[in-house]
Tab-separated table of C-alpha atoms in Angstrom:
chain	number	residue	atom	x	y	z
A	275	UNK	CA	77.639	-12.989	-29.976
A	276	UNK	CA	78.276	-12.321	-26.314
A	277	UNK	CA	81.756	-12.109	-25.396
A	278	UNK	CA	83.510	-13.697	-22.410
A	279	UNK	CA	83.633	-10.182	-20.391
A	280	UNK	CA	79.840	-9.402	-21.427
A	281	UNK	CA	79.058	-12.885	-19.503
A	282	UNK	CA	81.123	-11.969	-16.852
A	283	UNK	CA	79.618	-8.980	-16.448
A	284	UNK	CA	76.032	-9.964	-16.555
A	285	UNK	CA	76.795	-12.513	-14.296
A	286	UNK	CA	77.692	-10.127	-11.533
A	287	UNK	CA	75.154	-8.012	-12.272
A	288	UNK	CA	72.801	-11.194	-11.926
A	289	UNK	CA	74.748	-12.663	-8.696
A	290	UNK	CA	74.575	-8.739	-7.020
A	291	UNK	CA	70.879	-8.914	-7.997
A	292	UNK	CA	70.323	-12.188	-6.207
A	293	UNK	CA	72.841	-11.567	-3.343
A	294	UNK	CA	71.221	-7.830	-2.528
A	295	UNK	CA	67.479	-9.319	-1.457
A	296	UNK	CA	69.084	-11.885	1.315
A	297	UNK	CA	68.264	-11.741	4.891
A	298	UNK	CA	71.288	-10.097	6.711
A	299	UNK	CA	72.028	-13.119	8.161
A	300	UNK	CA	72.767	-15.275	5.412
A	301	UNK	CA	75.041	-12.420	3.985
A	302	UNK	CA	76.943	-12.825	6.551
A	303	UNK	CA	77.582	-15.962	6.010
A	304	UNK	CA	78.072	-15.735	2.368
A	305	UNK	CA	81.095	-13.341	3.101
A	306	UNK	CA	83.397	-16.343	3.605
A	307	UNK	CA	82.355	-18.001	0.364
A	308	UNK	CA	85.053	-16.288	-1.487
A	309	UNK	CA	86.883	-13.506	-2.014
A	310	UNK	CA	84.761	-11.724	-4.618
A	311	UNK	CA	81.659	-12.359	-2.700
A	312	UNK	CA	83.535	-10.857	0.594
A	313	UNK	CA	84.372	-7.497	-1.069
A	314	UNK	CA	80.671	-6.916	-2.835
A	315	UNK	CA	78.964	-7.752	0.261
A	316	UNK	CA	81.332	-5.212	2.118
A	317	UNK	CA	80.922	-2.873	-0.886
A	318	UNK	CA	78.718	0.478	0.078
A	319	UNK	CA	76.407	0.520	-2.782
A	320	UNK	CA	75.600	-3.590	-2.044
A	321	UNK	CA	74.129	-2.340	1.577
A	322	UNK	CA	72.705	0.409	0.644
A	323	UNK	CA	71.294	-1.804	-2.006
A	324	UNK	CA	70.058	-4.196	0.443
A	325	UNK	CA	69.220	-2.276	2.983
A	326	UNK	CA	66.405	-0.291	0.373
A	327	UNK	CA	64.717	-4.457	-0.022
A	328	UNK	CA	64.908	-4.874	3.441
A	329	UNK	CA	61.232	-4.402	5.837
A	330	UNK	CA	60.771	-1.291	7.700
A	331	UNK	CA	61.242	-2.629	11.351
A	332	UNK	CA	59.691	-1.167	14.469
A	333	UNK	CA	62.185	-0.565	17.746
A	334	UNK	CA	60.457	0.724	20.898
A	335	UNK	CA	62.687	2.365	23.563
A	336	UNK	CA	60.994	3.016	27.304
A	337	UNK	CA	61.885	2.724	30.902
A	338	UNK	CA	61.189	-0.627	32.661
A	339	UNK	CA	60.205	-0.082	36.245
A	340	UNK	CA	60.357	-4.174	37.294
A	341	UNK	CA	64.131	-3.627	36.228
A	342	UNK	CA	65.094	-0.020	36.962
A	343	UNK	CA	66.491	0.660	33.107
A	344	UNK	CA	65.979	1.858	29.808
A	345	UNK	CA	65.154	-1.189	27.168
A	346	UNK	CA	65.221	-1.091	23.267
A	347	UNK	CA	63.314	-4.118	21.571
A	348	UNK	CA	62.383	-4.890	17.853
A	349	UNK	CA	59.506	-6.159	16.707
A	350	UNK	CA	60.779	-9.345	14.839
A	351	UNK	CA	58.286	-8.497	11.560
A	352	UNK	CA	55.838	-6.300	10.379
A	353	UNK	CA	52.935	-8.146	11.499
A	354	UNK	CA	52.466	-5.742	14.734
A	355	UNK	CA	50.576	-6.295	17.638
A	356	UNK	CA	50.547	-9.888	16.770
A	357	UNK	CA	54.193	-10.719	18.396
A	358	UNK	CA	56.304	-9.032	21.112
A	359	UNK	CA	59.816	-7.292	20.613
A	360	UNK	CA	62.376	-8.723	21.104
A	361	UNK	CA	64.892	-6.695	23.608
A	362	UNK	CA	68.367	-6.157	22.685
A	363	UNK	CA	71.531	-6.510	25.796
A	364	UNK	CA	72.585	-2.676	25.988
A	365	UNK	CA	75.852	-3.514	28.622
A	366	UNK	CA	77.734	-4.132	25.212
A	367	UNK	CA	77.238	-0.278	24.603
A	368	UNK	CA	78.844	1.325	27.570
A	369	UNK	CA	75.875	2.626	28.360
A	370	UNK	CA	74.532	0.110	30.958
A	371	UNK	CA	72.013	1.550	32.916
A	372	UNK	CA	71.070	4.770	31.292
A	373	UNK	CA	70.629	4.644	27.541
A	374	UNK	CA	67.747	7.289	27.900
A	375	UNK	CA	68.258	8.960	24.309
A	376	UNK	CA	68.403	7.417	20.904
A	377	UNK	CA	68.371	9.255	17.719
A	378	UNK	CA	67.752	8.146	14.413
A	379	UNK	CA	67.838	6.259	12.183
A	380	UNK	CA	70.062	6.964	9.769
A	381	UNK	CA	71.304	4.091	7.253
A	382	UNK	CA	70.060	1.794	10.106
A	383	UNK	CA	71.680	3.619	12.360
A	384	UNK	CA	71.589	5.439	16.143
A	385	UNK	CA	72.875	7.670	17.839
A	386	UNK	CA	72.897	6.382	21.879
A	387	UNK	CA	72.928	9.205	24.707
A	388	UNK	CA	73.227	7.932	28.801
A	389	UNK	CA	72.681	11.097	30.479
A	390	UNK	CA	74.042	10.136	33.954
A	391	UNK	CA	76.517	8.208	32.292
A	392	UNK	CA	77.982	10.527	29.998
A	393	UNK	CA	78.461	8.580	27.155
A	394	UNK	CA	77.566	8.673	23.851
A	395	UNK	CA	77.732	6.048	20.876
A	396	UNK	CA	76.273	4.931	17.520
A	397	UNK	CA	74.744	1.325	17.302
A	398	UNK	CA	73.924	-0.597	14.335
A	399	UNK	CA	70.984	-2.638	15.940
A	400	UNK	CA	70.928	-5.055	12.963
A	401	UNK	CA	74.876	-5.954	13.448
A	402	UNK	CA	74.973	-5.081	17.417
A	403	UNK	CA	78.137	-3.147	16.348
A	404	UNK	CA	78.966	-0.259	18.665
A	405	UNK	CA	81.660	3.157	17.889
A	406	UNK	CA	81.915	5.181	21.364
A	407	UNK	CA	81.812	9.014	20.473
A	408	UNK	CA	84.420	11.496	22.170
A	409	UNK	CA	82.368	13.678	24.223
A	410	UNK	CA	83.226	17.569	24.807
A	411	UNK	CA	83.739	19.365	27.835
A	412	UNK	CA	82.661	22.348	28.105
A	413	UNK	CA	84.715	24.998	30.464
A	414	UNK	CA	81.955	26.015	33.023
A	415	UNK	CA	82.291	27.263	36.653
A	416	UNK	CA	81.342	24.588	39.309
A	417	UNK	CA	78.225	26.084	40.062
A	418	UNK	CA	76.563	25.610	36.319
A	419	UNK	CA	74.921	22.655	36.183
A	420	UNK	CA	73.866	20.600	33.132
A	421	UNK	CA	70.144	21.465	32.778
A	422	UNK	CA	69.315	20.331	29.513
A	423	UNK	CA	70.204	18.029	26.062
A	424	UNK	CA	68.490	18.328	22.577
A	425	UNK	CA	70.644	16.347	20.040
A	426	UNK	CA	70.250	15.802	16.263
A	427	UNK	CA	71.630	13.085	13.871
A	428	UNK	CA	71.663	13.104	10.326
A	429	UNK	CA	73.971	13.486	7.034
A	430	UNK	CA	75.695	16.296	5.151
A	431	UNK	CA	74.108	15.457	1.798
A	432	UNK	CA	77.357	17.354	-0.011
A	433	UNK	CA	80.141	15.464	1.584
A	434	UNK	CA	78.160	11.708	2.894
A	435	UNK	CA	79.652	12.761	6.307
A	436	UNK	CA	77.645	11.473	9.535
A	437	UNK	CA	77.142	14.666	12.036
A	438	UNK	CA	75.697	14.900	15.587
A	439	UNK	CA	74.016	17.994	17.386
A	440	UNK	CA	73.920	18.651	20.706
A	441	UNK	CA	72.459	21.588	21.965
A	442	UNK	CA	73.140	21.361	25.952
A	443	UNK	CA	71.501	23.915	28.385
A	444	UNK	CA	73.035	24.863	31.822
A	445	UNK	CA	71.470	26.263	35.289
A	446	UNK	CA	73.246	29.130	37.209
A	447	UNK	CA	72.669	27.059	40.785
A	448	UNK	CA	73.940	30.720	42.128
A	449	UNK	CA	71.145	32.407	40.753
A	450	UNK	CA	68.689	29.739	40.191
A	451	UNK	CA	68.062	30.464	36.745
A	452	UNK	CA	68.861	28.934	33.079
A	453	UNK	CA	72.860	29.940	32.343
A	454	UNK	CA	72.988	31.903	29.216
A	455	UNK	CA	74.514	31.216	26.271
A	456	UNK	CA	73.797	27.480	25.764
A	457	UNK	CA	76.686	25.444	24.363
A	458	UNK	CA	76.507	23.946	20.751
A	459	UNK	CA	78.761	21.615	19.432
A	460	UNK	CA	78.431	19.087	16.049
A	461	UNK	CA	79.872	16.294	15.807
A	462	UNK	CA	81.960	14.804	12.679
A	463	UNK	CA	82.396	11.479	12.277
A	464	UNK	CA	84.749	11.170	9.467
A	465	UNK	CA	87.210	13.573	11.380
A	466	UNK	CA	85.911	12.151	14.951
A	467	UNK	CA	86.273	15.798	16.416
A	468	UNK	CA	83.805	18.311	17.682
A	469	UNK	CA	83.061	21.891	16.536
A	470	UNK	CA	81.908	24.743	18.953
A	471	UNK	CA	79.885	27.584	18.033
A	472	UNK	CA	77.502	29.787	19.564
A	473	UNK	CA	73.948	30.444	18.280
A	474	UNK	CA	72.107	32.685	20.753
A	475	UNK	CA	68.721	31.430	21.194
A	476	UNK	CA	65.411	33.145	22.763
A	477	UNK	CA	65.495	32.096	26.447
A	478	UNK	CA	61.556	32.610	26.184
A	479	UNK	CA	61.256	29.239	23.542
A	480	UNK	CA	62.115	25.761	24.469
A	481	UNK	CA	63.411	23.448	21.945
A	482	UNK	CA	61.814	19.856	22.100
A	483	UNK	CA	63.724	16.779	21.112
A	484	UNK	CA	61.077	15.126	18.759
A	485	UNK	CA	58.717	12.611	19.278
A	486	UNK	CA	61.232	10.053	19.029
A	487	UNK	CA	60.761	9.896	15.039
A	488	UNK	CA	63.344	10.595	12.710
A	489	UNK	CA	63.142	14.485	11.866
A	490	UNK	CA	65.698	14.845	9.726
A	491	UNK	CA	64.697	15.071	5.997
A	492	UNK	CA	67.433	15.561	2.920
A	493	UNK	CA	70.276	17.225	5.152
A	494	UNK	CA	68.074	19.549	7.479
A	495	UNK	CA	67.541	18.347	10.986
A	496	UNK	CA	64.104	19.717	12.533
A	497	UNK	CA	63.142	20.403	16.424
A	498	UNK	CA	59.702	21.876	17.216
A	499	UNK	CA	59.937	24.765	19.995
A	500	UNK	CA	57.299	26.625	22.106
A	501	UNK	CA	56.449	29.058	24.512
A	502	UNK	CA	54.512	29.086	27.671
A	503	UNK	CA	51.988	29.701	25.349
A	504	UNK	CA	52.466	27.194	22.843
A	505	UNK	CA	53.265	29.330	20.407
A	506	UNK	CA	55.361	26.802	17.931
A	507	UNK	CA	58.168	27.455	15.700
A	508	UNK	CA	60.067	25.286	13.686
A	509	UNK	CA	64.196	25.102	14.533
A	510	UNK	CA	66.229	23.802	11.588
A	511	UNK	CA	70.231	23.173	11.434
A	512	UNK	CA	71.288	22.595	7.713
A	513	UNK	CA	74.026	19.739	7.905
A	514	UNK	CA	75.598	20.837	5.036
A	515	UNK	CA	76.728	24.754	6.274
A	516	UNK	CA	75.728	24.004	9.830
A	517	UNK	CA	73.796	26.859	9.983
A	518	UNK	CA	70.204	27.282	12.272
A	519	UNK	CA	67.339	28.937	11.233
A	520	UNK	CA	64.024	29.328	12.816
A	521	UNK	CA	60.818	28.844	10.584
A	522	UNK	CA	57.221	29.545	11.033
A	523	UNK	CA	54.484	26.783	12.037
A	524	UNK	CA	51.127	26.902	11.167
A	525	UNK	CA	49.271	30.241	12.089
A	526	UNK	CA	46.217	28.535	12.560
A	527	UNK	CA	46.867	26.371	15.558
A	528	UNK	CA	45.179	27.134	18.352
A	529	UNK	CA	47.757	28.489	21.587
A	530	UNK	CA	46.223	26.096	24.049
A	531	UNK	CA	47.041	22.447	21.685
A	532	UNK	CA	50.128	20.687	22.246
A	533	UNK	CA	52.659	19.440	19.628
A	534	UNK	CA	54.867	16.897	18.471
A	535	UNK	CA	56.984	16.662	15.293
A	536	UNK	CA	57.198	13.791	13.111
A	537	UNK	CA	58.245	12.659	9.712
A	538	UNK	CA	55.722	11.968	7.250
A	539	UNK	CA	56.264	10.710	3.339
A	540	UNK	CA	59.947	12.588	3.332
A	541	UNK	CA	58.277	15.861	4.693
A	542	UNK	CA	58.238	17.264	8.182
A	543	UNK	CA	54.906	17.423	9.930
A	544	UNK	CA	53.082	18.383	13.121
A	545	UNK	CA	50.921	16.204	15.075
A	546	UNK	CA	48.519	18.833	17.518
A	547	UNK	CA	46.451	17.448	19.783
A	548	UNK	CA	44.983	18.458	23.167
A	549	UNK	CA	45.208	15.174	25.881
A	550	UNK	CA	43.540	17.144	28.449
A	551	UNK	CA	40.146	17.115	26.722
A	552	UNK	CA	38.053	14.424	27.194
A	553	UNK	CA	36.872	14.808	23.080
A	554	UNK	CA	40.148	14.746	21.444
A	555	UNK	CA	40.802	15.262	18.146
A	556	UNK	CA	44.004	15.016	16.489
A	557	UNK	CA	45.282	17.757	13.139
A	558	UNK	CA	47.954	16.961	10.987
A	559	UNK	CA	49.810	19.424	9.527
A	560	UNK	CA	52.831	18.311	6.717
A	561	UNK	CA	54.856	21.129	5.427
A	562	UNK	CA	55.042	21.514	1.953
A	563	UNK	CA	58.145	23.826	1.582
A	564	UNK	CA	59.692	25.277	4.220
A	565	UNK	CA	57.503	27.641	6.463
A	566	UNK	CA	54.242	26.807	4.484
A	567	UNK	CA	51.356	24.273	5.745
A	568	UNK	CA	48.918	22.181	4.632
A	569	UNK	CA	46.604	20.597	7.066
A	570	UNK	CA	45.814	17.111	5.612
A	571	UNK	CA	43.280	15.469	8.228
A	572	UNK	CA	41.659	15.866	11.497
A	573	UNK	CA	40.973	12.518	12.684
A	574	UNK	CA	37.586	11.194	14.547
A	575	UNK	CA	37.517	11.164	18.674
A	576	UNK	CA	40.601	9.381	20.277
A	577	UNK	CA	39.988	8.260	23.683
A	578	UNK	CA	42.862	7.724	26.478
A	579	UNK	CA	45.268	9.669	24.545
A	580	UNK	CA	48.638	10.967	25.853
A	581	UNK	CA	50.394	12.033	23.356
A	582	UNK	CA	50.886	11.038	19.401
A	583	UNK	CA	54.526	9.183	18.757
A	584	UNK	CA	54.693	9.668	14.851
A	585	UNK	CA	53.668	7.607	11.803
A	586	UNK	CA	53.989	3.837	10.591
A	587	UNK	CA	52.837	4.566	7.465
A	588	UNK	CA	50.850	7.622	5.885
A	589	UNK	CA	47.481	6.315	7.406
A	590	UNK	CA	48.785	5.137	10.905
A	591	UNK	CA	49.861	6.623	13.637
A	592	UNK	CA	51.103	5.328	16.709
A	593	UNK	CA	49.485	6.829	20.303
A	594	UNK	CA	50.980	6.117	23.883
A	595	UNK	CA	47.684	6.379	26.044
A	596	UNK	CA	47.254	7.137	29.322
A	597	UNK	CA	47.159	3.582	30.189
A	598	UNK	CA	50.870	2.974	29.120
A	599	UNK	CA	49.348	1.081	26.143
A	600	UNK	CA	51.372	1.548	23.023
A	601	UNK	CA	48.085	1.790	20.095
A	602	UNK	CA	48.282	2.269	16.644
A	603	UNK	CA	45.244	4.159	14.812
A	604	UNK	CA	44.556	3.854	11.509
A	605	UNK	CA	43.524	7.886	10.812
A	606	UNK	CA	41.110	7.038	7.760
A	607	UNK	CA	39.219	4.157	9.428
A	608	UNK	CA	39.289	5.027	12.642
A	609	UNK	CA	40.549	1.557	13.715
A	610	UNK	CA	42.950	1.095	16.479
A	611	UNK	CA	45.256	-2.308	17.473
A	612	UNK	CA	47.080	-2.086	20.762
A	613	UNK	CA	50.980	-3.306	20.670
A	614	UNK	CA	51.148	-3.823	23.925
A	615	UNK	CA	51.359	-2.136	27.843
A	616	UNK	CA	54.536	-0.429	28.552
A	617	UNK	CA	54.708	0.314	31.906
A	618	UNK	CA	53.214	3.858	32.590
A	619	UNK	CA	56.375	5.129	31.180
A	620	UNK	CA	55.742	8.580	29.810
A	621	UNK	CA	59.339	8.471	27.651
A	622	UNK	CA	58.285	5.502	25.525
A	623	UNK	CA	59.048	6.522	22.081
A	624	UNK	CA	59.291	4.459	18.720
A	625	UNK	CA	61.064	4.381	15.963
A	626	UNK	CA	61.049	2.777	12.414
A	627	UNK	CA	64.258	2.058	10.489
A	628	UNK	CA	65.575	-0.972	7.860
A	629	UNK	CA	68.280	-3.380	8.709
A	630	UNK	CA	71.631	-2.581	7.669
A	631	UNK	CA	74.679	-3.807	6.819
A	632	UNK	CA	76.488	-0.782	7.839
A	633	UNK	CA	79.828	-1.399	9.586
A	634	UNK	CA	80.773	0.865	12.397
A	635	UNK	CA	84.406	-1.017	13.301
A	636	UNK	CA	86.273	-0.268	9.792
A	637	UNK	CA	87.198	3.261	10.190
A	638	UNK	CA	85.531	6.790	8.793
A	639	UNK	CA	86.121	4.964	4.846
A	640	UNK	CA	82.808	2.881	6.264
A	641	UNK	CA	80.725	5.694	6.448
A	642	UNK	CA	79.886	7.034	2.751
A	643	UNK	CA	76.773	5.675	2.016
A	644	UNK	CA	74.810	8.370	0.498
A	645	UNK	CA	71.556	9.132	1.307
A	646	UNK	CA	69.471	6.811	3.837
């Protein structure tokens, strides 16, 4: 027979079972059914949990011209192209006017930047919760100006603790040239402090923030840097021993293609393309260990192409053309289905990411969620 704590425990099993494929909305409302229900739904392994049955969502971020500001909308389901996004109020993140970098997602998660603002934050889209970020400041003569920010945002697999890069670059307004050494700090979020190292870099490359996809994969955050040439090489920080190391891209791009990096099924991989061609062809490359290549597809002629924003899905990618249309282009059929004009903005940049029940207003305890 079944004894009263086998029942009991089944039952909770059942009821976590049940509770973990709701809507985030009615969980919220289930937290004031009682006590029990209050501390699973607040438990870290019921969101993450939850958030794994939740739809991938898509978020666009671009500049509005009508209103003269960044804007961050959400598709409300995954039936794109056939409704708009609906835009989120960004004055509630102390970043009114400028919120003109957004990293992520991690656990449902961003990272917010406001350049002229000089704020930073993370933002749980799904709750509209908000955690302002201390920022450093960096002891620099009046005439070095800032120049230059390439952040990062991802998880130190060995201790579940949230980190940010920042890699900010300076000009000597003396000498009218880039300042030299560039200023690295990483960001902790369970200890809410900054560390500051230096990491020399060569002042011939320039590192590229990514296409606006996630490109961090299992505790390595990846930025794709270049030459005048475009010779590309792969930058990588390891969360874990916050260490950089620079590995090789493919040697069989040609030097006159241009790049972006993207994630694609839990690998990194780059997206070359030409847009100044009037034939333009797109090769995707998806490395297979670090510093080795496999080139999976060259896809038929793209017309009106700008520049390739990263994947939905292993056989769609999304292109900004040069008609601030937002397309995506299914690379095995050839098929394309346009999501909408966006203004001629050249930043717009999208981003795919699950709801989550993540809470950033109960302290660093909050944050141990394990792997997104």
């Amino acid at each position: 027979m079944t004894s009263n704590n086998d029942y009991n425990l089944l039952s909770k099993d059942v009821m976590t079972e049940i509770l973990s494929r709701l809507p985030l909305k009615s969980l919220f409302r289930f937290r004031c059914v009682c006590n029990d229900w209050y501390t699973l739904i607040k438990a870290s392994y019921f969101i993450a949990k939850n958030q794994q049955k939740n739809n991938i969502r898509l978020l666009v971020h671009h500049y509005d011209y009508k209103i003269l500001r960044y804007c961050v909308g959400i598709f409300p389901d995954e039936t794109l192209g056939k409704t708009s996004p609906v835009y989120f109020n960004l004055d509630e993140l102390g970043i009114q006017n400028y919120p003109d970098c957004l990293i992520g997602p991690i656990n449902g998660i961003y990272c917010v930047y406001g350049r002229y603002e000089d704020h930073m934050c993370l933002w749980n889209p799904a709750t509209n919760e908000f955690r302002h970020i201390p920022l450093p400041r960096p002891d620099l003569p009046s005439y070095i100006a800032d120049f230059n920010n390439i952040f990062g945002f991802g998880l130190d697999v060995m201790t579940n603790h949230y980190k940010v890069i920042w890699i900010r670059q300076f000009w000597d307004d003396d000498i009218d040239c880039p300042y030299d050494p560039e200023t690295i700090s990483v960001y902790n979020l369970c200890t809410n402090s900054w560390r500051l190292f230096d990491y020399y870099f060569d002042t011939m490359r320039s590192i590229r923030n990514s296409s606006g996809n996630d490109t961090y994969i299992n505790g390595v955050y990846y930025w794709l840097t270049d030459s005048s040439y475009n010779d590309f090489r792969i930058l990588a920080f390891d969360l874990n021993n916050e260490n950089f190391r620079e590995l090789p891209a493919p040697s069989d791009i040609p030097k006159t293609q241009f790049g972006e990096l993207a994630s694609y099924s839990d690998s990194i991989a780059i997206i070359i393309y030409h847009p100044t061609e009037i034939e333009n062809y797109i090769d995707i490359w998806v490395m297979k260990g670090e510093g080795f290549w496999t080139k999976i597809i060259t896809t038929g002629l793209i017309l009106d192409i700008l520049a390739p924003l990263g994947f939905w899905n292993d056989d769609h990618l999304f292109i900004r053309t040069r008609s601030a249309h937002l397309i995506l282009y299914n690379i095995n059929t050839l098929e394309s289905r346009d999501l909408g004009n966006y203004g001629g903005d050249s930043a717009l940049l999208v981003h795919k990411f699950r709801e989550s029940l993540f809470s950033l207003k109960e302290g660093d305890n909050s944050f141990s969620m394990g792997q997104p």
